[in-house]
PDB file of C-alpha atoms in Angstrom:
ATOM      1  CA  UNK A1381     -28.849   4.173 -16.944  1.00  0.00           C
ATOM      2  CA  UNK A1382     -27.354   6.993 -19.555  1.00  0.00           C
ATOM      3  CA  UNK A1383     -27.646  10.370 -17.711  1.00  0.00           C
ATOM      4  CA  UNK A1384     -27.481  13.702 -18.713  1.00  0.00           C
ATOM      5  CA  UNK A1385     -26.793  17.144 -17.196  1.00  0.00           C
ATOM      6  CA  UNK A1386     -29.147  19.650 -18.419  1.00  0.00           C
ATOM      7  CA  UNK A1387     -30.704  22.818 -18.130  1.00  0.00           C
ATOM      8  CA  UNK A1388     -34.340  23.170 -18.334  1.00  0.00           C
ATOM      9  CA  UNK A1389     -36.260  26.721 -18.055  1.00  0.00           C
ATOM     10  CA  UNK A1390     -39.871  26.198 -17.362  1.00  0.00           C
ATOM     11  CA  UNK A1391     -42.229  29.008 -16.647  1.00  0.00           C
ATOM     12  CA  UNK A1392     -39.361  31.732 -16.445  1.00  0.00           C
ATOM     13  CA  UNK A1393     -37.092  29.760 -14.408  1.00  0.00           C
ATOM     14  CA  UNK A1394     -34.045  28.025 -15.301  1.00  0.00           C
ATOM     15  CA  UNK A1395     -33.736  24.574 -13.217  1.00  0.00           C
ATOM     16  CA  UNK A1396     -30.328  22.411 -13.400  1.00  0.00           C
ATOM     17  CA  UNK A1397     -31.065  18.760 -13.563  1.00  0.00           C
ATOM     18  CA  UNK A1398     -29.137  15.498 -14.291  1.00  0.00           C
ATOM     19  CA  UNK A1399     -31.755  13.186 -15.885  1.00  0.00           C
ATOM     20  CA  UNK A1400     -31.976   9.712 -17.225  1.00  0.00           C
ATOM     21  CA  UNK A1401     -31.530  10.601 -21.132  1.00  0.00           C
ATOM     22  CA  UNK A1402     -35.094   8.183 -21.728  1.00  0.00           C
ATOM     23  CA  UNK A1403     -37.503  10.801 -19.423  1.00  0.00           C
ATOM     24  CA  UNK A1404     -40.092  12.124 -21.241  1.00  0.00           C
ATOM     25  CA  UNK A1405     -40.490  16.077 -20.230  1.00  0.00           C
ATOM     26  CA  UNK A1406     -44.251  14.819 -18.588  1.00  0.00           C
ATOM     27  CA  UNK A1407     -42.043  12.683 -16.002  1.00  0.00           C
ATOM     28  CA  UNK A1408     -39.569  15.138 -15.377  1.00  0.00           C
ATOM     29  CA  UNK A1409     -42.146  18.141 -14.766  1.00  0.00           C
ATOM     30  CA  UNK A1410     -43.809  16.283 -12.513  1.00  0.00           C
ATOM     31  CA  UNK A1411     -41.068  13.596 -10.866  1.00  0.00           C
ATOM     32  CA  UNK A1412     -38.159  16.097 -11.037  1.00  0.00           C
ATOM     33  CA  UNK A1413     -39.381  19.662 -10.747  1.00  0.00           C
ATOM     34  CA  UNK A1414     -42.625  18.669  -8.801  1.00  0.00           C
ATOM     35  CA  UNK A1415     -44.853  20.775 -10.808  1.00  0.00           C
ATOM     36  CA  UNK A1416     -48.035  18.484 -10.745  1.00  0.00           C
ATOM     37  CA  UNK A1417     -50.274  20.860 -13.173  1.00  0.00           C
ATOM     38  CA  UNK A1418     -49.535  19.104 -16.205  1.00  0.00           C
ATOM     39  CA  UNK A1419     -51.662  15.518 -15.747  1.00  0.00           C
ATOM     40  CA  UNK A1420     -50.331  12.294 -17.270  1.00  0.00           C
ATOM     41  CA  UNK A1421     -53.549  10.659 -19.489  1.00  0.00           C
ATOM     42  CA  UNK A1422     -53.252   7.819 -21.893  1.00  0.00           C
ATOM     43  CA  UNK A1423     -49.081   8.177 -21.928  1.00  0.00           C
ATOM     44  CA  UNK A1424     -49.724   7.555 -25.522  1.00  0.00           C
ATOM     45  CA  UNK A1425     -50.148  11.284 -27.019  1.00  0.00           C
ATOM     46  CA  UNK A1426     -53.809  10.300 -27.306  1.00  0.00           C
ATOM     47  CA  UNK A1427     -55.835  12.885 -24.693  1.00  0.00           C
ATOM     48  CA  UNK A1428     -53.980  15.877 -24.239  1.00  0.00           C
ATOM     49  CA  UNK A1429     -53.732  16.080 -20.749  1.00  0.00           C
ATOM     50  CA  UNK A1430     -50.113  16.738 -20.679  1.00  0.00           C
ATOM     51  CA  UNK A1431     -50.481  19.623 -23.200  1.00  0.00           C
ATOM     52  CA  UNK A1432     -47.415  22.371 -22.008  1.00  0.00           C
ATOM     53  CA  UNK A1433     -46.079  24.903 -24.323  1.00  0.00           C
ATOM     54  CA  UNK A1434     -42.729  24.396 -26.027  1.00  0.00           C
ATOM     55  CA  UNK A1435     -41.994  27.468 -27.030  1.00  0.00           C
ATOM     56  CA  UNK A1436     -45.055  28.752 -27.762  1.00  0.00           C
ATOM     57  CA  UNK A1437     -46.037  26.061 -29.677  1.00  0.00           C
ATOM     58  CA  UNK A1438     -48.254  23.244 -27.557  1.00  0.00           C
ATOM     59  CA  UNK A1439     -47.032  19.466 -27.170  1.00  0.00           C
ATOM     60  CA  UNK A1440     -47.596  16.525 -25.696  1.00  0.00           C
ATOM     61  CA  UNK A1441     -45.284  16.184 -23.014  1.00  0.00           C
ATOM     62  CA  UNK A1442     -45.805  12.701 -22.665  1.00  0.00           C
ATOM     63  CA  UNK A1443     -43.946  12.205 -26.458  1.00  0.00           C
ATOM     64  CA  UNK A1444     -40.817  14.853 -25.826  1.00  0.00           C
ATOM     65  CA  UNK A1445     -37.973  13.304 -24.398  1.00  0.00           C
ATOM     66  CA  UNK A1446     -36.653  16.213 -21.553  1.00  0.00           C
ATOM     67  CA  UNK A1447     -33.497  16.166 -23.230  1.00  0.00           C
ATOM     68  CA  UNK A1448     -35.123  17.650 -26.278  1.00  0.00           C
ATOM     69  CA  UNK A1449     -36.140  20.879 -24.232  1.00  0.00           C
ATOM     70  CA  UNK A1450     -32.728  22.132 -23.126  1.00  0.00           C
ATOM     71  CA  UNK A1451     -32.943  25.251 -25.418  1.00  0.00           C
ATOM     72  CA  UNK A1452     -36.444  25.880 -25.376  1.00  0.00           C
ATOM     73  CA  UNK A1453     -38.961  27.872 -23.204  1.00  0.00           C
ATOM     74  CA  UNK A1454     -41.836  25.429 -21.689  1.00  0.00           C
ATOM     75  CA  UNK A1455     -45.002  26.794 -20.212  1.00  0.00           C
ATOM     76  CA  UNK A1456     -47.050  24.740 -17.856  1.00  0.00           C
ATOM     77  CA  UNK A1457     -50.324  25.464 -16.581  1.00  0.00           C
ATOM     78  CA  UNK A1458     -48.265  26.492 -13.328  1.00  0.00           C
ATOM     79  CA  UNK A1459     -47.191  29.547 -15.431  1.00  0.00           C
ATOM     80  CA  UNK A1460     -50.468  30.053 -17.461  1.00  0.00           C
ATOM     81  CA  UNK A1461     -52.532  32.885 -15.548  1.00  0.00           C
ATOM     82  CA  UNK A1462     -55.132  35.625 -16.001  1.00  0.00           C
ATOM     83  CA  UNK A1463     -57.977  35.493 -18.915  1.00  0.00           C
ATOM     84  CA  UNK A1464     -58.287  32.044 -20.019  1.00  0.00           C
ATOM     85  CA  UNK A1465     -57.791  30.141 -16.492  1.00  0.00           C
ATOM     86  CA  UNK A1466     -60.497  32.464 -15.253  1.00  0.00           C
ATOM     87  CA  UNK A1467     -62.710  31.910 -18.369  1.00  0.00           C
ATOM     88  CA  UNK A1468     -62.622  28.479 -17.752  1.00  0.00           C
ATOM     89  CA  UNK A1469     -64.022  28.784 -14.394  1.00  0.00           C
ATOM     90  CA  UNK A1470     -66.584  31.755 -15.175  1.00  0.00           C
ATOM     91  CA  UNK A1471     -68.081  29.108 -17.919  1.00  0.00           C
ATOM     92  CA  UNK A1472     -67.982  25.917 -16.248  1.00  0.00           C
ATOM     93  CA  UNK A1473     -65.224  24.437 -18.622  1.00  0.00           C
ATOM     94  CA  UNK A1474     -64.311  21.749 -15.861  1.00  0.00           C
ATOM     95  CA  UNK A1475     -65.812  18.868 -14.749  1.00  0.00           C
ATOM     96  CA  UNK A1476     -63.303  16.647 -12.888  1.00  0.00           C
ATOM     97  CA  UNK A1477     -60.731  18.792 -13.687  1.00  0.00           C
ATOM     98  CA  UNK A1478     -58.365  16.503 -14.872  1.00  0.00           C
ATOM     99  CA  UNK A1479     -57.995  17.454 -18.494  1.00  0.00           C
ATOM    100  CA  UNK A1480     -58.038  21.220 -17.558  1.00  0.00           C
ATOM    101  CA  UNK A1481     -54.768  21.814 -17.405  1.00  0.00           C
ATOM    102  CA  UNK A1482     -53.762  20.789 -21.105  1.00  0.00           C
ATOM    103  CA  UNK A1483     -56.978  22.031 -21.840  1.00  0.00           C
ATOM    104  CA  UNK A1484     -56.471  25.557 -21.243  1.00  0.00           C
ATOM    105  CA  UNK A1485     -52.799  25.032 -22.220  1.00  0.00           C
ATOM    106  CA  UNK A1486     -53.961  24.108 -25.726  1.00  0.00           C
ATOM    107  CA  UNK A1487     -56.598  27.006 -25.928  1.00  0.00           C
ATOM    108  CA  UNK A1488     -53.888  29.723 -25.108  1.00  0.00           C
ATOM    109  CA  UNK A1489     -51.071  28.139 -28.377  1.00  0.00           C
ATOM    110  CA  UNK A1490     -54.511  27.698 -30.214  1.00  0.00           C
ATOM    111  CA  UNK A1491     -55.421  31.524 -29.849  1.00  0.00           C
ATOM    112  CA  UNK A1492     -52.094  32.332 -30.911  1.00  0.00           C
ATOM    113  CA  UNK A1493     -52.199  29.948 -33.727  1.00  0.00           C
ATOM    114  CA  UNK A1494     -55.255  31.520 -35.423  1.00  0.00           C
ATOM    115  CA  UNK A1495     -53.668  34.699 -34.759  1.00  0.00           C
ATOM    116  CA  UNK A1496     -50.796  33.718 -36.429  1.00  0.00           C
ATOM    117  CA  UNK A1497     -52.854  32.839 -39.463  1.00  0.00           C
ATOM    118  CA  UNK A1498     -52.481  29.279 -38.969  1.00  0.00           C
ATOM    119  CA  UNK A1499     -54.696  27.128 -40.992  1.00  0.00           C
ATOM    120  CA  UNK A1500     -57.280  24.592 -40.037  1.00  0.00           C
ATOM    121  CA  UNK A1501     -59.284  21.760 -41.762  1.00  0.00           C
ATOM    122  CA  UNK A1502     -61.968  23.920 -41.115  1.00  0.00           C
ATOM    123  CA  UNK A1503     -60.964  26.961 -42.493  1.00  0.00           C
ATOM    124  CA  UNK A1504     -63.079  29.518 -41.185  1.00  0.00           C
ATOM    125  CA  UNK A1505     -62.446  32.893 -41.524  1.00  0.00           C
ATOM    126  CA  UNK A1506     -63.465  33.784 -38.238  1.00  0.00           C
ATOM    127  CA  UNK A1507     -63.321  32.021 -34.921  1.00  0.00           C
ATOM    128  CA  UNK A1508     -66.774  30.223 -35.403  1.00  0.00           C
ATOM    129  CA  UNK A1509     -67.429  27.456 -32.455  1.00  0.00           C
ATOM    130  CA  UNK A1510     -66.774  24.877 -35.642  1.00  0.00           C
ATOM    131  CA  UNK A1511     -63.376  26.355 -35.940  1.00  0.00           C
ATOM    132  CA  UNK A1512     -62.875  26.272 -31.763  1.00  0.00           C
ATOM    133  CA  UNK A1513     -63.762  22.875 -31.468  1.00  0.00           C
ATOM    134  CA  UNK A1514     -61.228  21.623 -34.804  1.00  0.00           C
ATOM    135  CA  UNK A1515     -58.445  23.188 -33.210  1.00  0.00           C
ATOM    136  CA  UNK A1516     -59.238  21.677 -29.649  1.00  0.00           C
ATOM    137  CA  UNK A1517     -59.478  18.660 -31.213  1.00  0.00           C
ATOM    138  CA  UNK A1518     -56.316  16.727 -29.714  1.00  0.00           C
ATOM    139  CA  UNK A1519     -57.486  17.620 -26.384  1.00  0.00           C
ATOM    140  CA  UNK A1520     -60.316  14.953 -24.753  1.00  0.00           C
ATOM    141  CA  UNK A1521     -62.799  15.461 -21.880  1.00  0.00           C
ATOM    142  CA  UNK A1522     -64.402  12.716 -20.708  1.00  0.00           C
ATOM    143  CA  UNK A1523     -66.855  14.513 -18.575  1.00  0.00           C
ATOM    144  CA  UNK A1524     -67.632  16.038 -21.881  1.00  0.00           C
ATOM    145  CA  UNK A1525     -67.590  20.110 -20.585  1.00  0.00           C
ATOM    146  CA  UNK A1526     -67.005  20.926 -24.891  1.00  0.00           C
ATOM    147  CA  UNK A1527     -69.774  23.634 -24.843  1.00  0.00           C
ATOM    148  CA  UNK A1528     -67.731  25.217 -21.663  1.00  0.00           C
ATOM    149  CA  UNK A1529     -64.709  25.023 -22.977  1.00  0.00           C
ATOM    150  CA  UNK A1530     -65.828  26.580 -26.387  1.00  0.00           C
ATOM    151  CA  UNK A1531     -67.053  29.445 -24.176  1.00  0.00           C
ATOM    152  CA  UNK A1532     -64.522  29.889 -22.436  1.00  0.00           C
ATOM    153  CA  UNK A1533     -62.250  30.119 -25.938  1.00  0.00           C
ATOM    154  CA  UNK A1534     -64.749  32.726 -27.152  1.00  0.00           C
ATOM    155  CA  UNK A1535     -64.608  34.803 -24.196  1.00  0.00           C
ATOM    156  CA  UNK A1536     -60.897  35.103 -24.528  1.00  0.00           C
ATOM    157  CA  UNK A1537     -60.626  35.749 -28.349  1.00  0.00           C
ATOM    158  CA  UNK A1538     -63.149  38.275 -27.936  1.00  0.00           C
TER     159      UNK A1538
END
């Protein structure tokens, strides 16, 4: 197997690994650097569960190669703390729990994304519960906690 010495810095820290060049950063967050936050889903890019922040911006982990992150900054839930994590809980945004993780992952870049002036297909000038639940879109729950979730967005953005 091709290998590759790397350095990855996740969540403020910078790790040293030597990786098969084929490991996606899902598989390495959670075979490598045992942080367990980030779920693996469909494995396809199709649920969002492994939603971590690349640099601000949110992925799928489960479509990034590692090897593609050795400049970058990645955020896992693991490092996600404070408003939006406790929003979550205050409005029953979690079911199982399994899709939490990416879930709140995605609601933090999505905040900053309509910040940012980044548009949507919905285009709403303000942060309606329309415009919450477009930008969420890539992220599934099956136990179907949406209204929660939207909450729990709201909350935050204020």
């Amino acid at each position: 197997m091709p290998s590759i010495q790397m350095r990855l810095s996740v969540n403020g820290h910078r790790h040293e690994l030597e990786l098969d060049i084929r490991v996606s950063l899902l598989d390495c967050l959670r075979e490598h650097l045992a942080l367990t936050g980030t779920k693996k889903g469909c494995d396809q890019g199709a649920c969002g569960a492994c939603t971590v922040l690349l640099d601000g911006e949110r992925v799928n982990s489960c479509l990034v190669l590692a090897a593609q992150c050795a400049d970058a900054e990645i955020t896992t839930i693991e490092g996600i703390g404070g408003a939006m994590r406790e929003a979550f809980v205050r409005h029953d945004a979690l079911q199982c729990g399994y899709c939490t993780p990416g879930q709140i992952c995605s609601a933090v870049a999505m905040l900053a994304e309509y910040e940012a002036g980044v548009p949507s297909a919905v285009g709403a000038p303000s942060l309606t519960d329309a415009e919450i639940r477009e930008r969420l879109a890539g992220n599934l729950c099956r136990c179907g906690a949406y209204n929660g979730i939207v909450a729990a967005v709201r909350e935050v953005a204020g």
